[in-house]
C-alpha cells in the first residue's frame, strides 16, 4: 500500500533523500521538494535503509510511517457498535417510517397500516417500579409495533382525555392486539399481555415468544434437553443472529416513559419492536432449513409445549396427524449481510 505523507524539513539539507525513495513530484531524484506530498512503498523503505546514511534514513522513514499510521487511524470511520432499525431498509430500498403517536386519533390512523399483516414485532414500555395500584398511564405507557415498512409508537400515557378505557383504546389497535391471525412477536410477551389485560381490558391473542423459537433452532439437533420456556433477553438474541447487540443504556431503558419522548427514547423504542420482527423472520427461515424441520412453537397464550420434529408422528387429534402451525413471515429486507451465524428491568434486559 502506498502511503502519502509530508517529508520533514529537517532532513532536506542534512540528509538528501536517495533516488530510490523519491516521490511522484521528484522523479529526477532532487531532494529539494520538501513541501510536496510524496509516496512511499514498503519496497522503497527496504531499499532506502541500505543506501546513504543508514541511521538517519531509517529514522526518517520510521517517523514517516508512524505519522501515516496515526493518520489512517484517525480517518477510518468505525462500523456501528449497536444494531438498529436504521441499519435496515423497507421493501424497495426505502427508509423505514417511524410514527410517534401521542393521541387516540393519530393512533387509529396509523394502526390501520398494520391490519393486514401476518406478523408484526411487538414491545411495551412503562414507568419503572410502577405499582399495580398506579394509573394506566404508568403501567402501559407505550405500545410499539413494527412491520416491514414502518414502526409505530403509541404513547398511551399522553392520550387526552383519559377518563375511561375508551379514551386509551383505538379500535384498530385493539383489533390488532386481539386478533389470533396477526402474530405479535416479542420477548417475555406474556408479561406484556398481563398488563394489557389488567389495565386496558385487552385479551391479547396471537402472541409469540421469540425465546421459544430461539432455543428450538439452537438446541433441537445438538441438545434438546436445553429447550425450555425461560426468556432470553432481546439483545442477546439480536447479537447472536445479527452480529451486534442492542444499545441498552440505563438512562434510556429505565427512563420515564410517561413524559414526551426524546430522540434517544424514540430510537430505542423503535429499534426494539423492529428487532422482534426481524428476529422472527430470520429464526423462522433457519427453522425451515433444518432437517427434519421442527414445527413452529405455538402462540404463547395457548401455553403448549415446544415440540420437536420427531413428535409430529406421535401426536394426533381424532386419529388424524397434527399439522405443524405455519405462520407466513413478513418481508424484512437487509442493508447488509447477516451471518447465519426492552421495557424495564428483566423484560428485555
PDB file of C-alpha atoms in Angstrom, residues 6-194:
ATOM      1  CA  UNK A   6       4.823  15.021   4.057  1.00  0.00           C
ATOM      2  CA  UNK A   7       8.634  14.891   4.067  1.00  0.00           C
ATOM      3  CA  UNK A   8      10.047  16.643   7.203  1.00  0.00           C
ATOM      4  CA  UNK A   9      12.047  19.810   6.521  1.00  0.00           C
ATOM      5  CA  UNK A  10      14.909  18.966   8.878  1.00  0.00           C
ATOM      6  CA  UNK A  11      16.158  16.203   6.589  1.00  0.00           C
ATOM      7  CA  UNK A  12      16.166  18.287   3.388  1.00  0.00           C
ATOM      8  CA  UNK A  13      19.583  19.861   3.957  1.00  0.00           C
ATOM      9  CA  UNK A  14      21.375  17.308   6.105  1.00  0.00           C
ATOM     10  CA  UNK A  15      20.233  14.046   4.556  1.00  0.00           C
ATOM     11  CA  UNK A  16      19.186  14.198   0.884  1.00  0.00           C
ATOM     12  CA  UNK A  17      16.605  11.568   0.079  1.00  0.00           C
ATOM     13  CA  UNK A  18      18.074   8.938  -2.277  1.00  0.00           C
ATOM     14  CA  UNK A  19      16.700   8.291  -5.753  1.00  0.00           C
ATOM     15  CA  UNK A  20      15.076   5.075  -4.512  1.00  0.00           C
ATOM     16  CA  UNK A  21      12.518   6.893  -2.370  1.00  0.00           C
ATOM     17  CA  UNK A  22      11.890   9.961  -4.487  1.00  0.00           C
ATOM     18  CA  UNK A  23       8.163  10.729  -4.705  1.00  0.00           C
ATOM     19  CA  UNK A  24       5.942  11.398  -7.754  1.00  0.00           C
ATOM     20  CA  UNK A  25       6.766  15.090  -7.623  1.00  0.00           C
ATOM     21  CA  UNK A  26      10.511  14.397  -7.651  1.00  0.00           C
ATOM     22  CA  UNK A  27      11.216  11.966 -10.485  1.00  0.00           C
ATOM     23  CA  UNK A  28      14.730  13.385 -11.055  1.00  0.00           C
ATOM     24  CA  UNK A  29      15.950  12.474  -7.575  1.00  0.00           C
ATOM     25  CA  UNK A  30      16.139  16.110  -6.452  1.00  0.00           C
ATOM     26  CA  UNK A  31      15.508  16.262  -2.710  1.00  0.00           C
ATOM     27  CA  UNK A  32      14.676  19.967  -2.706  1.00  0.00           C
ATOM     28  CA  UNK A  33      10.893  19.439  -2.934  1.00  0.00           C
ATOM     29  CA  UNK A  34      10.462  19.200   0.807  1.00  0.00           C
ATOM     30  CA  UNK A  35       6.876  20.608   0.875  1.00  0.00           C
ATOM     31  CA  UNK A  36       5.462  18.126  -1.613  1.00  0.00           C
ATOM     32  CA  UNK A  37       3.324  15.083  -0.780  1.00  0.00           C
ATOM     33  CA  UNK A  38       5.446  12.035  -1.611  1.00  0.00           C
ATOM     34  CA  UNK A  39       4.586   8.366  -1.996  1.00  0.00           C
ATOM     35  CA  UNK A  40       6.469   5.568  -0.266  1.00  0.00           C
ATOM     36  CA  UNK A  41       6.051   1.817  -0.514  1.00  0.00           C
ATOM     37  CA  UNK A  42       7.386  -0.963   1.698  1.00  0.00           C
ATOM     38  CA  UNK A  43       9.880  -1.850  -1.035  1.00  0.00           C
ATOM     39  CA  UNK A  44      11.117   1.740  -1.078  1.00  0.00           C
ATOM     40  CA  UNK A  45      11.699   1.630   2.662  1.00  0.00           C
ATOM     41  CA  UNK A  46      13.701  -1.602   2.398  1.00  0.00           C
ATOM     42  CA  UNK A  47      15.925  -0.134  -0.331  1.00  0.00           C
ATOM     43  CA  UNK A  48      16.385   3.197   1.425  1.00  0.00           C
ATOM     44  CA  UNK A  49      17.789   1.611   4.564  1.00  0.00           C
ATOM     45  CA  UNK A  50      20.600   0.079   2.501  1.00  0.00           C
ATOM     46  CA  UNK A  51      21.699   3.397   0.948  1.00  0.00           C
ATOM     47  CA  UNK A  52      23.112   6.690   2.199  1.00  0.00           C
ATOM     48  CA  UNK A  53      23.238   7.432   5.881  1.00  0.00           C
ATOM     49  CA  UNK A  54      21.525   4.269   7.207  1.00  0.00           C
ATOM     50  CA  UNK A  55      20.792   5.544  10.706  1.00  0.00           C
ATOM     51  CA  UNK A  56      19.451   8.909   9.626  1.00  0.00           C
ATOM     52  CA  UNK A  57      17.416   7.496   6.704  1.00  0.00           C
ATOM     53  CA  UNK A  58      15.904   4.661   8.739  1.00  0.00           C
ATOM     54  CA  UNK A  59      14.862   7.091  11.471  1.00  0.00           C
ATOM     55  CA  UNK A  60      13.267   9.392   8.914  1.00  0.00           C
ATOM     56  CA  UNK A  61      11.296   6.597   7.281  1.00  0.00           C
ATOM     57  CA  UNK A  62      10.161   5.212  10.650  1.00  0.00           C
ATOM     58  CA  UNK A  63       8.840   8.618  11.628  1.00  0.00           C
ATOM     59  CA  UNK A  64       7.033   8.985   8.307  1.00  0.00           C
ATOM     60  CA  UNK A  65       5.284   5.628   8.663  1.00  0.00           C
ATOM     61  CA  UNK A  66       4.311   6.382  12.257  1.00  0.00           C
ATOM     62  CA  UNK A  67       2.655   9.625  11.171  1.00  0.00           C
ATOM     63  CA  UNK A  68       0.926   7.832   8.296  1.00  0.00           C
ATOM     64  CA  UNK A  69      -0.424   5.076  10.541  1.00  0.00           C
ATOM     65  CA  UNK A  70      -1.767   7.631  13.021  1.00  0.00           C
ATOM     66  CA  UNK A  71      -3.415   9.483  10.159  1.00  0.00           C
ATOM     67  CA  UNK A  72      -5.095   6.310   8.911  1.00  0.00           C
ATOM     68  CA  UNK A  73      -6.330   5.515  12.411  1.00  0.00           C
ATOM     69  CA  UNK A  74      -7.966   8.924  12.627  1.00  0.00           C
ATOM     70  CA  UNK A  75      -9.563   8.880   9.180  1.00  0.00           C
ATOM     71  CA  UNK A  76     -11.017   5.323   9.032  1.00  0.00           C
ATOM     72  CA  UNK A  77     -14.558   5.513  10.418  1.00  0.00           C
ATOM     73  CA  UNK A  78     -15.539   2.576  12.641  1.00  0.00           C
ATOM     74  CA  UNK A  79     -18.599   0.467  11.933  1.00  0.00           C
ATOM     75  CA  UNK A  80     -21.733   0.595  14.102  1.00  0.00           C
ATOM     76  CA  UNK A  81     -21.409  -0.664  17.672  1.00  0.00           C
ATOM     77  CA  UNK A  82     -25.103  -1.490  18.098  1.00  0.00           C
ATOM     78  CA  UNK A  83     -27.866  -2.956  15.967  1.00  0.00           C
ATOM     79  CA  UNK A  84     -30.618  -0.522  14.991  1.00  0.00           C
ATOM     80  CA  UNK A  85     -33.608  -0.326  12.683  1.00  0.00           C
ATOM     81  CA  UNK A  86     -31.655   2.388  10.863  1.00  0.00           C
ATOM     82  CA  UNK A  87     -29.332  -0.327   9.513  1.00  0.00           C
ATOM     83  CA  UNK A  88     -32.231  -1.833   7.560  1.00  0.00           C
ATOM     84  CA  UNK A  89     -34.391  -0.746   4.662  1.00  0.00           C
ATOM     85  CA  UNK A  90     -38.045  -1.250   3.828  1.00  0.00           C
ATOM     86  CA  UNK A  91     -39.077  -3.136   0.668  1.00  0.00           C
ATOM     87  CA  UNK A  92     -37.986  -1.167  -2.380  1.00  0.00           C
ATOM     88  CA  UNK A  93     -34.966   0.243  -0.551  1.00  0.00           C
ATOM     89  CA  UNK A  94     -36.892   2.994   1.190  1.00  0.00           C
ATOM     90  CA  UNK A  95     -36.187   4.146   4.729  1.00  0.00           C
ATOM     91  CA  UNK A  96     -38.343   2.642   7.438  1.00  0.00           C
ATOM     92  CA  UNK A  97     -41.041   5.061   8.581  1.00  0.00           C
ATOM     93  CA  UNK A  98     -41.334   5.716  12.319  1.00  0.00           C
ATOM     94  CA  UNK A  99     -44.707   7.026  13.555  1.00  0.00           C
ATOM     95  CA  UNK A 100     -44.767   8.604  17.001  1.00  0.00           C
ATOM     96  CA  UNK A 101     -48.425   8.877  18.026  1.00  0.00           C
ATOM     97  CA  UNK A 102     -49.457  10.921  21.058  1.00  0.00           C
ATOM     98  CA  UNK A 103     -53.231  10.971  20.555  1.00  0.00           C
ATOM     99  CA  UNK A 104     -56.062   8.476  20.115  1.00  0.00           C
ATOM    100  CA  UNK A 105     -56.957   9.956  16.738  1.00  0.00           C
ATOM    101  CA  UNK A 106     -53.446   9.600  15.337  1.00  0.00           C
ATOM    102  CA  UNK A 107     -53.159   6.086  16.771  1.00  0.00           C
ATOM    103  CA  UNK A 108     -56.282   4.961  14.936  1.00  0.00           C
ATOM    104  CA  UNK A 109     -55.000   6.468  11.692  1.00  0.00           C
ATOM    105  CA  UNK A 110     -51.594   4.753  11.899  1.00  0.00           C
ATOM    106  CA  UNK A 111     -52.792   1.408  13.302  1.00  0.00           C
ATOM    107  CA  UNK A 112     -54.785   0.766  10.124  1.00  0.00           C
ATOM    108  CA  UNK A 113     -51.484   0.241   8.286  1.00  0.00           C
ATOM    109  CA  UNK A 114     -50.957  -2.986  10.294  1.00  0.00           C
ATOM    110  CA  UNK A 115     -54.364  -4.646   9.978  1.00  0.00           C
ATOM    111  CA  UNK A 116     -53.378  -6.837   7.032  1.00  0.00           C
ATOM    112  CA  UNK A 117     -50.053  -8.069   8.384  1.00  0.00           C
ATOM    113  CA  UNK A 118     -49.458 -11.723   9.250  1.00  0.00           C
ATOM    114  CA  UNK A 119     -46.570 -10.999  11.639  1.00  0.00           C
ATOM    115  CA  UNK A 120     -45.541  -7.839  13.458  1.00  0.00           C
ATOM    116  CA  UNK A 121     -42.887  -7.017  16.033  1.00  0.00           C
ATOM    117  CA  UNK A 122     -44.269  -6.067  19.446  1.00  0.00           C
ATOM    118  CA  UNK A 123     -42.977  -4.417  22.614  1.00  0.00           C
ATOM    119  CA  UNK A 124     -44.137  -2.251  25.500  1.00  0.00           C
ATOM    120  CA  UNK A 125     -42.658   0.269  27.919  1.00  0.00           C
ATOM    121  CA  UNK A 126     -43.876   1.547  31.274  1.00  0.00           C
ATOM    122  CA  UNK A 127     -42.647   3.737  34.062  1.00  0.00           C
ATOM    123  CA  UNK A 128     -40.052   1.876  36.162  1.00  0.00           C
ATOM    124  CA  UNK A 129     -41.227   0.484  39.510  1.00  0.00           C
ATOM    125  CA  UNK A 130     -44.884   1.214  38.812  1.00  0.00           C
ATOM    126  CA  UNK A 131     -47.192  -0.487  41.294  1.00  0.00           C
ATOM    127  CA  UNK A 132     -50.371  -2.377  40.454  1.00  0.00           C
ATOM    128  CA  UNK A 133     -52.355   0.425  42.055  1.00  0.00           C
ATOM    129  CA  UNK A 134     -50.758   3.056  39.812  1.00  0.00           C
ATOM    130  CA  UNK A 135     -52.532   4.572  36.827  1.00  0.00           C
ATOM    131  CA  UNK A 136     -52.956   3.105  33.355  1.00  0.00           C
ATOM    132  CA  UNK A 137     -50.504   5.674  32.019  1.00  0.00           C
ATOM    133  CA  UNK A 138     -47.747   4.450  34.336  1.00  0.00           C
ATOM    134  CA  UNK A 139     -48.345   0.749  33.718  1.00  0.00           C
ATOM    135  CA  UNK A 140     -48.921   0.825  29.952  1.00  0.00           C
ATOM    136  CA  UNK A 141     -47.041   3.935  28.908  1.00  0.00           C
ATOM    137  CA  UNK A 142     -46.024   2.977  25.374  1.00  0.00           C
ATOM    138  CA  UNK A 143     -47.010   0.267  22.888  1.00  0.00           C
ATOM    139  CA  UNK A 144     -44.690  -0.411  19.926  1.00  0.00           C
ATOM    140  CA  UNK A 145     -45.453  -2.458  16.821  1.00  0.00           C
ATOM    141  CA  UNK A 146     -43.500  -2.887  13.594  1.00  0.00           C
ATOM    142  CA  UNK A 147     -43.920  -4.364  10.135  1.00  0.00           C
ATOM    143  CA  UNK A 148     -41.551  -4.415   7.158  1.00  0.00           C
ATOM    144  CA  UNK A 149     -42.274  -0.823   6.135  1.00  0.00           C
ATOM    145  CA  UNK A 150     -42.997   1.104   9.312  1.00  0.00           C
ATOM    146  CA  UNK A 151     -42.758   1.273  13.074  1.00  0.00           C
ATOM    147  CA  UNK A 152     -45.492   2.749  15.267  1.00  0.00           C
ATOM    148  CA  UNK A 153     -45.029   4.112  18.781  1.00  0.00           C
ATOM    149  CA  UNK A 154     -48.340   4.648  20.570  1.00  0.00           C
ATOM    150  CA  UNK A 155     -47.750   6.668  23.726  1.00  0.00           C
ATOM    151  CA  UNK A 156     -50.868   5.802  25.720  1.00  0.00           C
ATOM    152  CA  UNK A 157     -49.597   7.900  28.632  1.00  0.00           C
ATOM    153  CA  UNK A 158     -50.169  11.136  26.691  1.00  0.00           C
ATOM    154  CA  UNK A 159     -53.690  10.456  25.411  1.00  0.00           C
ATOM    155  CA  UNK A 160     -56.199  13.164  26.332  1.00  0.00           C
ATOM    156  CA  UNK A 161     -58.837  12.979  27.657  1.00  0.00           C
ATOM    157  CA  UNK A 162     -58.110   9.967  29.849  1.00  0.00           C
ATOM    158  CA  UNK A 163     -61.252   9.418  31.856  1.00  0.00           C
ATOM    159  CA  UNK A 164     -62.336   5.959  30.632  1.00  0.00           C
ATOM    160  CA  UNK A 165     -60.740   2.937  28.981  1.00  0.00           C
ATOM    161  CA  UNK A 166     -62.255   4.012  25.664  1.00  0.00           C
ATOM    162  CA  UNK A 167     -60.034   7.093  25.803  1.00  0.00           C
ATOM    163  CA  UNK A 168     -56.974   4.827  25.585  1.00  0.00           C
ATOM    164  CA  UNK A 169     -58.199   2.217  23.102  1.00  0.00           C
ATOM    165  CA  UNK A 170     -58.001   2.772  19.379  1.00  0.00           C
ATOM    166  CA  UNK A 171     -60.439   0.325  17.681  1.00  0.00           C
ATOM    167  CA  UNK A 172     -57.844  -0.700  15.078  1.00  0.00           C
ATOM    168  CA  UNK A 173     -55.082  -1.163  17.647  1.00  0.00           C
ATOM    169  CA  UNK A 174     -57.381  -3.255  19.824  1.00  0.00           C
ATOM    170  CA  UNK A 175     -58.306  -5.365  16.814  1.00  0.00           C
ATOM    171  CA  UNK A 176     -54.604  -5.973  16.060  1.00  0.00           C
ATOM    172  CA  UNK A 177     -53.803  -6.968  19.633  1.00  0.00           C
ATOM    173  CA  UNK A 178     -56.789  -9.302  19.989  1.00  0.00           C
ATOM    174  CA  UNK A 179     -56.568 -10.964  16.578  1.00  0.00           C
ATOM    175  CA  UNK A 180     -55.236 -14.562  16.581  1.00  0.00           C
ATOM    176  CA  UNK A 181     -54.475 -14.120  12.870  1.00  0.00           C
ATOM    177  CA  UNK A 182     -51.894 -11.376  13.418  1.00  0.00           C
ATOM    178  CA  UNK A 183     -48.862 -12.815  15.178  1.00  0.00           C
ATOM    179  CA  UNK A 184     -47.269 -10.399  17.653  1.00  0.00           C
ATOM    180  CA  UNK A 185     -43.622 -11.448  18.152  1.00  0.00           C
ATOM    181  CA  UNK A 186     -41.823 -10.279  21.284  1.00  0.00           C
ATOM    182  CA  UNK A 187     -39.711 -11.275  24.287  1.00  0.00           C
ATOM    183  CA  UNK A 188     -41.298 -12.053  27.690  1.00  0.00           C
ATOM    184  CA  UNK A 189     -44.511 -11.255  25.895  1.00  0.00           C
ATOM    185  CA  UNK A 190     -46.817 -12.933  28.402  1.00  0.00           C
ATOM    186  CA  UNK A 191     -45.885 -10.285  30.958  1.00  0.00           C
ATOM    187  CA  UNK A 192     -46.806  -7.560  28.489  1.00  0.00           C
ATOM    188  CA  UNK A 193     -50.131  -9.246  27.810  1.00  0.00           C
ATOM    189  CA  UNK A 194     -50.880  -9.411  31.531  1.00  0.00           C
TER     190      UNK A 194
END
